[in-house]
């Protein structure tokens, strides 16, 4: 008989891997089965392998151009990659084939809206100088109402007292006054814009730093990290390696907390940009929707400006290089090239800035096309050559969920750390962070598990097409 449609209720990461394995084996026996391609495409979508998802959806449609789900899968893949016009084409096809399908019409209109909005944004961007949101804010005259009993900056400054009050306030699911949020954003933009694209720090013999990976809006797990490992301070420095927002529905709380600590401890608290600190991702995966729901579209614009100033990589003691994604699509990139990156922009589709945010390691030598449809995958030989050329010992990156919260590959030269446990409330993975000491720079791993959070589902604020496309 025919196989059941869909991947069924899949929860853990390994279940997706099993589903992918199952459909791959089925396709070897039956390479002409459109449904298998469509189902494997969904499993790839859910594991963020948009490049593979796109290829499978296309294969599915080559086999059966009337298989409607194939168009939806491909449209979702393209949307995840920020290719809205390509997505619109597929929604259009479904509407043409099924003129009476209300659902299809709704999806088409929703996608069309985004395409028009993007065109409008491009038109504005080409006007000579884009004005900053900061210029249109009158912070001085923003009143804080008498009935607001929450935290306030002290004489316009972030203090440890303010940070503790803010974290408690957020823990109770309360909203920081918009004036305070804007004060933090204006100050952090000023601070980040003065930093180099490659931040370089020295740990003394007796100092250690904690490196955390993706936190993805999981605010209660972030509080747990501070509980387990101590609050940030000059003697307890932290580096958060990108992807602070999206997916998790407490992204604002996470990012305002991280920005607050950066203002409080500019020389002991470090933040690097991830592929989710970008407009396309925020539009799809929830951060834009969350900021608009809790504050305003104008505030999201300011977040977008701030994200563009986040540094892209950090070098510790000239020996360890940290970045969100990984190494480069071509050999020969030097630390000096990284220092020279003009980062105040949305990442380009290729080149070193794109690679730092998007690439992934692979076990085999050489490079391959990325499973994500952006940047590349790099092998142990690529890592080895890069480290030798730049006189480095190893790299630390994040960007991929790992069952144990971390993974050591490329003979110890490439380390992944991921700090969002039970990612999206369903992967069942542990989280981890790394301790690095100035004395020996040997990574020491600490694992932790997820803690409960209030009942707001991941992706609650994500784009509706994205939510439906993952079903």
mmCIF file of N, CA, C and O in Angstrom, residues 119-186:
data_model
loop_
_atom_site.group_PDB
_atom_site.id
_atom_site.type_symbol
_atom_site.label_atom_id
_atom_site.label_comp_id
_atom_site.label_asym_id
_atom_site.label_seq_id
_atom_site.Cartn_x
_atom_site.Cartn_y
_atom_site.Cartn_z
ATOM 1 N N UNK A 119 10.333 44.961 -1.634
ATOM 2 C CA UNK A 119 10.586 45.876 -2.753
ATOM 3 C C UNK A 119 10.591 47.314 -2.246
ATOM 4 O O UNK A 119 11.433 48.130 -2.625
ATOM 5 N N UNK A 120 9.622 47.592 -1.361
ATOM 6 C CA UNK A 120 9.504 48.931 -0.779
ATOM 7 C C UNK A 120 10.756 49.266 0.035
ATOM 8 O O UNK A 120 11.330 50.344 -0.081
ATOM 9 N N UNK A 121 11.203 48.288 0.851
ATOM 10 C CA UNK A 121 12.395 48.503 1.662
ATOM 11 C C UNK A 121 13.625 48.760 0.797
ATOM 12 O O UNK A 121 14.463 49.589 1.112
ATOM 13 N N UNK A 122 13.721 48.019 -0.328
ATOM 14 C CA UNK A 122 14.860 48.236 -1.229
ATOM 15 C C UNK A 122 14.824 49.633 -1.819
ATOM 16 O O UNK A 122 15.842 50.296 -1.958
ATOM 17 N N UNK A 123 13.625 50.078 -2.156
ATOM 18 C CA UNK A 123 13.476 51.421 -2.732
ATOM 19 C C UNK A 123 13.942 52.488 -1.746
ATOM 20 O O UNK A 123 14.647 53.425 -2.112
ATOM 21 N N UNK A 124 13.555 52.322 -0.477
ATOM 22 C CA UNK A 124 13.961 53.285 0.553
ATOM 23 C C UNK A 124 15.469 53.229 0.754
ATOM 24 O O UNK A 124 16.132 54.254 0.865
ATOM 25 N N UNK A 125 16.010 52.012 0.804
ATOM 26 C CA UNK A 125 17.429 51.826 1.105
ATOM 27 C C UNK A 125 18.297 52.518 0.067
ATOM 28 O O UNK A 125 19.395 52.986 0.367
ATOM 29 N N UNK A 126 17.802 52.617 -1.169
ATOM 30 C CA UNK A 126 18.624 53.235 -2.207
ATOM 31 C C UNK A 126 18.582 54.766 -2.125
ATOM 32 O O UNK A 126 19.323 55.444 -2.793
ATOM 33 N N UNK A 127 17.682 55.315 -1.300
ATOM 34 C CA UNK A 127 17.761 56.754 -1.031
ATOM 35 C C UNK A 127 19.105 57.015 -0.362
ATOM 36 O O UNK A 127 19.566 56.206 0.430
ATOM 37 N N UNK A 128 19.672 58.160 -0.648
ATOM 38 C CA UNK A 128 21.055 58.428 -0.251
ATOM 39 C C UNK A 128 21.443 57.879 1.120
ATOM 40 O O UNK A 128 22.095 56.880 1.225
ATOM 41 N N UNK A 129 21.027 58.549 2.173
ATOM 42 C CA UNK A 129 21.435 58.101 3.505
ATOM 43 C C UNK A 129 20.226 57.607 4.265
ATOM 44 O O UNK A 129 19.221 58.301 4.369
ATOM 45 N N UNK A 130 20.347 56.408 4.795
ATOM 46 C CA UNK A 130 19.231 55.864 5.552
ATOM 47 C C UNK A 130 19.273 56.493 6.946
ATOM 48 O O UNK A 130 20.289 56.423 7.628
ATOM 49 N N UNK A 131 18.192 57.088 7.367
ATOM 50 C CA UNK A 131 18.190 57.735 8.682
ATOM 51 C C UNK A 131 18.043 56.703 9.790
ATOM 52 O O UNK A 131 17.334 55.728 9.638
ATOM 53 N N UNK A 132 18.713 56.958 10.889
ATOM 54 C CA UNK A 132 18.613 56.040 12.012
ATOM 55 C C UNK A 132 17.343 56.320 12.804
ATOM 56 O O UNK A 132 16.909 57.469 12.928
ATOM 57 N N UNK A 133 16.773 55.274 13.352
ATOM 58 C CA UNK A 133 15.624 55.413 14.252
ATOM 59 C C UNK A 133 15.982 56.346 15.417
ATOM 60 O O UNK A 133 15.141 57.105 15.902
ATOM 61 N N UNK A 134 17.251 56.279 15.818
ATOM 62 C CA UNK A 134 17.700 57.079 16.959
ATOM 63 C C UNK A 134 17.363 58.568 16.747
ATOM 64 O O UNK A 134 16.953 59.261 17.676
ATOM 65 N N UNK A 135 17.515 59.026 15.498
ATOM 66 C CA UNK A 135 17.273 60.443 15.202
ATOM 67 C C UNK A 135 15.817 60.855 15.370
ATOM 68 O O UNK A 135 15.519 62.037 15.538
ATOM 69 N N UNK A 136 14.910 59.878 15.293
ATOM 70 C CA UNK A 136 13.493 60.254 15.399
ATOM 71 C C UNK A 136 12.916 59.982 16.787
ATOM 72 O O UNK A 136 11.730 60.118 17.010
ATOM 73 N N UNK A 137 13.791 59.568 17.734
ATOM 74 C CA UNK A 137 13.313 59.300 19.098
ATOM 75 C C UNK A 137 13.582 60.502 19.991
ATOM 76 O O UNK A 137 14.655 61.090 19.922
ATOM 77 N N UNK A 138 12.624 60.840 20.825
ATOM 78 C CA UNK A 138 12.860 61.895 21.812
ATOM 79 C C UNK A 138 12.822 61.253 23.194
ATOM 80 O O UNK A 138 11.818 61.299 23.899
ATOM 81 N N UNK A 139 13.941 60.628 23.531
ATOM 82 C CA UNK A 139 14.014 59.860 24.779
ATOM 83 C C UNK A 139 13.788 60.756 26.003
ATOM 84 O O UNK A 139 13.066 60.403 26.929
ATOM 85 N N UNK A 140 14.406 61.942 25.974
ATOM 86 C CA UNK A 140 14.308 62.856 27.120
ATOM 87 C C UNK A 140 12.860 63.063 27.555
ATOM 88 O O UNK A 140 12.545 63.061 28.735
ATOM 89 N N UNK A 141 11.999 63.231 26.557
ATOM 90 C CA UNK A 141 10.604 63.562 26.883
ATOM 91 C C UNK A 141 9.676 62.354 26.952
ATOM 92 O O UNK A 141 8.463 62.503 27.013
ATOM 93 N N UNK A 142 10.255 61.141 26.912
ATOM 94 C CA UNK A 142 9.409 59.964 27.097
ATOM 95 C C UNK A 142 9.093 59.863 28.585
ATOM 96 O O UNK A 142 10.003 59.762 29.404
ATOM 97 N N UNK A 143 7.821 59.897 28.910
ATOM 98 C CA UNK A 143 7.452 59.854 30.322
ATOM 99 C C UNK A 143 7.306 58.405 30.790
ATOM 100 O O UNK A 143 6.819 57.559 30.047
ATOM 101 N N UNK A 144 7.748 58.136 32.019
ATOM 102 C CA UNK A 144 7.450 56.845 32.634
ATOM 103 C C UNK A 144 6.266 57.062 33.574
ATOM 104 O O UNK A 144 6.342 57.849 34.514
ATOM 105 N N UNK A 145 5.162 56.385 33.287
ATOM 106 C CA UNK A 145 3.921 56.602 34.039
ATOM 107 C C UNK A 145 4.102 56.238 35.509
ATOM 108 O O UNK A 145 4.910 55.380 35.863
ATOM 109 N N UNK A 146 3.291 56.890 36.353
ATOM 110 C CA UNK A 146 3.392 56.664 37.801
ATOM 111 C C UNK A 146 3.080 55.222 38.187
ATOM 112 O O UNK A 146 3.575 54.728 39.191
ATOM 113 N N UNK A 147 2.242 54.566 37.388
ATOM 114 C CA UNK A 147 1.845 53.205 37.793
ATOM 115 C C UNK A 147 2.850 52.138 37.341
ATOM 116 O O UNK A 147 2.628 50.949 37.544
ATOM 117 N N UNK A 148 3.964 52.544 36.722
ATOM 118 C CA UNK A 148 5.000 51.577 36.344
ATOM 119 C C UNK A 148 5.898 51.339 37.551
ATOM 120 O O UNK A 148 6.548 52.264 38.047
ATOM 121 N N UNK A 149 5.928 50.094 38.033
ATOM 122 C CA UNK A 149 6.718 49.817 39.234
ATOM 123 C C UNK A 149 7.963 48.995 38.913
ATOM 124 O O UNK A 149 8.621 48.462 39.797
ATOM 125 N N UNK A 150 8.266 48.880 37.626
ATOM 126 C CA UNK A 150 9.397 48.039 37.211
ATOM 127 C C UNK A 150 10.739 48.736 37.284
ATOM 128 O O UNK A 150 10.843 49.872 37.734
ATOM 129 N N UNK A 151 11.782 48.038 36.830
ATOM 130 C CA UNK A 151 13.137 48.571 36.902
ATOM 131 C C UNK A 151 13.323 49.796 36.011
ATOM 132 O O UNK A 151 12.699 49.901 34.955
ATOM 133 N N UNK A 152 14.185 50.718 36.473
ATOM 134 C CA UNK A 152 14.560 51.885 35.668
ATOM 135 C C UNK A 152 16.066 52.027 35.729
ATOM 136 O O UNK A 152 16.680 51.695 36.750
ATOM 137 N N UNK A 153 16.662 52.530 34.654
ATOM 138 C CA UNK A 153 18.106 52.792 34.686
ATOM 139 C C UNK A 153 18.380 53.856 35.739
ATOM 140 O O UNK A 153 17.507 54.684 36.023
ATOM 141 N N UNK A 154 19.562 53.826 36.323
ATOM 142 C CA UNK A 154 19.889 54.802 37.368
ATOM 143 C C UNK A 154 20.697 55.942 36.753
ATOM 144 O O UNK A 154 21.803 55.720 36.284
ATOM 145 N N UNK A 155 20.091 57.129 36.720
ATOM 146 C CA UNK A 155 20.683 58.281 36.014
ATOM 147 C C UNK A 155 21.052 57.893 34.583
ATOM 148 O O UNK A 155 22.115 58.246 34.065
ATOM 149 N N UNK A 156 20.151 57.130 33.973
ATOM 150 C CA UNK A 156 20.377 56.745 32.583
ATOM 151 C C UNK A 156 21.434 55.673 32.404
ATOM 152 O O UNK A 156 21.810 55.346 31.277
ATOM 153 N N UNK A 157 21.922 55.062 33.502
ATOM 154 C CA UNK A 157 22.986 54.051 33.400
ATOM 155 C C UNK A 157 22.499 52.678 33.877
ATOM 156 O O UNK A 157 21.688 52.585 34.795
ATOM 157 N N UNK A 158 23.041 51.638 33.238
ATOM 158 C CA UNK A 158 22.783 50.265 33.678
ATOM 159 C C UNK A 158 23.679 49.967 34.881
ATOM 160 O O UNK A 158 24.887 50.201 34.824
ATOM 161 N N UNK A 159 23.094 49.466 35.972
ATOM 162 C CA UNK A 159 23.867 49.047 37.150
ATOM 163 C C UNK A 159 23.574 47.576 37.424
ATOM 164 O O UNK A 159 22.637 47.019 36.855
ATOM 165 N N UNK A 160 24.335 46.955 38.326
ATOM 166 C CA UNK A 160 24.064 45.555 38.670
ATOM 167 C C UNK A 160 22.691 45.445 39.322
ATOM 168 O O UNK A 160 21.960 44.487 39.083
ATOM 169 N N UNK A 161 22.336 46.446 40.122
ATOM 170 C CA UNK A 161 21.024 46.442 40.774
ATOM 171 C C UNK A 161 19.919 46.427 39.696
ATOM 172 O O UNK A 161 18.972 45.640 39.765
ATOM 173 N N UNK A 162 20.068 47.281 38.707
ATOM 174 C CA UNK A 162 19.096 47.327 37.608
ATOM 175 C C UNK A 162 19.019 45.973 36.904
ATOM 176 O O UNK A 162 17.932 45.464 36.616
ATOM 177 N N UNK A 163 20.179 45.367 36.621
ATOM 178 C CA UNK A 163 20.197 44.079 35.908
ATOM 179 C C UNK A 163 19.437 43.005 36.683
ATOM 180 O O UNK A 163 18.655 42.249 36.116
ATOM 181 N N UNK A 164 19.679 42.945 37.996
ATOM 182 C CA UNK A 164 18.998 41.923 38.807
ATOM 183 C C UNK A 164 17.493 42.170 38.828
ATOM 184 O O UNK A 164 16.698 41.230 38.706
ATOM 185 N N UNK A 165 17.117 43.436 38.979
ATOM 186 C CA UNK A 165 15.682 43.770 38.979
ATOM 187 C C UNK A 165 15.042 43.443 37.630
ATOM 188 O O UNK A 165 13.935 42.918 37.564
ATOM 189 N N UNK A 166 15.755 43.752 36.550
ATOM 190 C CA UNK A 166 15.213 43.495 35.216
ATOM 191 C C UNK A 166 15.020 41.993 34.978
ATOM 192 O O UNK A 166 13.984 41.569 34.466
ATOM 193 N N UNK A 167 15.998 41.187 35.376
ATOM 194 C CA UNK A 167 15.865 39.739 35.188
ATOM 195 C C UNK A 167 14.685 39.182 35.997
ATOM 196 O O UNK A 167 13.938 38.337 35.506
ATOM 197 N N UNK A 168 14.507 39.676 37.213
ATOM 198 C CA UNK A 168 13.360 39.238 38.036
ATOM 199 C C UNK A 168 12.035 39.667 37.412
ATOM 200 O O UNK A 168 11.051 38.926 37.412
ATOM 201 N N UNK A 169 12.021 40.880 36.920
ATOM 202 C CA UNK A 169 10.826 41.446 36.277
ATOM 203 C C UNK A 169 10.445 40.604 35.058
ATOM 204 O O UNK A 169 9.287 40.226 34.873
ATOM 205 N N UNK A 170 11.452 40.286 34.231
ATOM 206 C CA UNK A 170 11.229 39.450 33.041
ATOM 207 C C UNK A 170 10.767 38.045 33.436
ATOM 208 O O UNK A 170 9.927 37.440 32.775
ATOM 209 N N UNK A 171 11.354 37.547 34.521
ATOM 210 C CA UNK A 171 11.010 36.203 34.983
ATOM 211 C C UNK A 171 9.513 36.120 35.285
ATOM 212 O O UNK A 171 8.871 35.091 35.066
ATOM 213 N N UNK A 172 8.951 37.232 35.780
ATOM 214 C CA UNK A 172 7.512 37.293 36.063
ATOM 215 C C UNK A 172 6.713 37.669 34.825
ATOM 216 O O UNK A 172 5.543 38.056 34.933
ATOM 217 N N UNK A 173 7.336 37.598 33.655
ATOM 218 C CA UNK A 173 6.686 37.893 32.374
ATOM 219 C C UNK A 173 6.152 39.313 32.286
ATOM 220 O O UNK A 173 5.108 39.575 31.687
ATOM 221 N N UNK A 174 6.866 40.244 32.909
ATOM 222 C CA UNK A 174 6.465 41.640 32.833
ATOM 223 C C UNK A 174 7.337 42.354 31.813
ATOM 224 O O UNK A 174 8.419 41.887 31.467
ATOM 225 N N UNK A 175 6.832 43.507 31.363
ATOM 226 C CA UNK A 175 7.486 44.221 30.282
ATOM 227 C C UNK A 175 8.291 45.401 30.813
ATOM 228 O O UNK A 175 7.794 46.184 31.620
ATOM 229 N N UNK A 176 9.530 45.503 30.357
ATOM 230 C CA UNK A 176 10.352 46.663 30.685
ATOM 231 C C UNK A 176 9.730 47.894 30.029
ATOM 232 O O UNK A 176 9.233 47.808 28.897
ATOM 233 N N UNK A 177 9.760 49.023 30.717
ATOM 234 C CA UNK A 177 9.193 50.242 30.115
ATOM 235 C C UNK A 177 9.928 50.568 28.814
ATOM 236 O O UNK A 177 11.144 50.421 28.737
ATOM 237 N N UNK A 178 9.166 51.002 27.801
ATOM 238 C CA UNK A 178 9.789 51.219 26.488
ATOM 239 C C UNK A 178 10.912 52.251 26.546
ATOM 240 O O UNK A 178 11.898 52.150 25.822
ATOM 241 N N UNK A 179 10.798 53.231 27.446
ATOM 242 C CA UNK A 179 11.869 54.223 27.582
ATOM 243 C C UNK A 179 13.183 53.533 27.971
ATOM 244 O O UNK A 179 14.240 53.833 27.429
ATOM 245 N N UNK A 180 13.095 52.588 28.920
ATOM 246 C CA UNK A 180 14.298 51.870 29.372
ATOM 247 C C UNK A 180 14.867 51.003 28.242
ATOM 248 O O UNK A 180 16.085 50.938 28.050
ATOM 249 N N UNK A 181 13.969 50.352 27.513
ATOM 250 C CA UNK A 181 14.417 49.522 26.388
ATOM 251 C C UNK A 181 15.152 50.386 25.362
ATOM 252 O O UNK A 181 16.224 50.017 24.870
ATOM 253 N N UNK A 182 14.581 51.549 25.055
ATOM 254 C CA UNK A 182 15.228 52.446 24.091
ATOM 255 C C UNK A 182 16.565 52.980 24.613
ATOM 256 O O UNK A 182 17.527 53.108 23.863
ATOM 257 N N UNK A 183 16.627 53.277 25.916
ATOM 258 C CA UNK A 183 17.897 53.752 26.489
ATOM 259 C C UNK A 183 18.986 52.694 26.287
ATOM 260 O O UNK A 183 20.110 53.003 25.878
ATOM 261 N N UNK A 184 18.631 51.432 26.562
ATOM 262 C CA UNK A 184 19.593 50.342 26.395
ATOM 263 C C UNK A 184 20.028 50.247 24.929
ATOM 264 O O UNK A 184 21.220 50.153 24.612
ATOM 265 N N UNK A 185 19.059 50.307 24.013
ATOM 266 C CA UNK A 185 19.372 50.146 22.589
ATOM 267 C C UNK A 185 20.247 51.273 22.047
ATOM 268 O O UNK A 185 21.179 51.035 21.279
ATOM 269 N N UNK A 186 19.950 52.488 22.452
ATOM 270 C CA UNK A 186 20.736 53.628 21.961
ATOM 271 C C UNK A 186 22.176 53.536 22.470
ATOM 272 O O UNK A 186 23.134 53.734 21.725
#
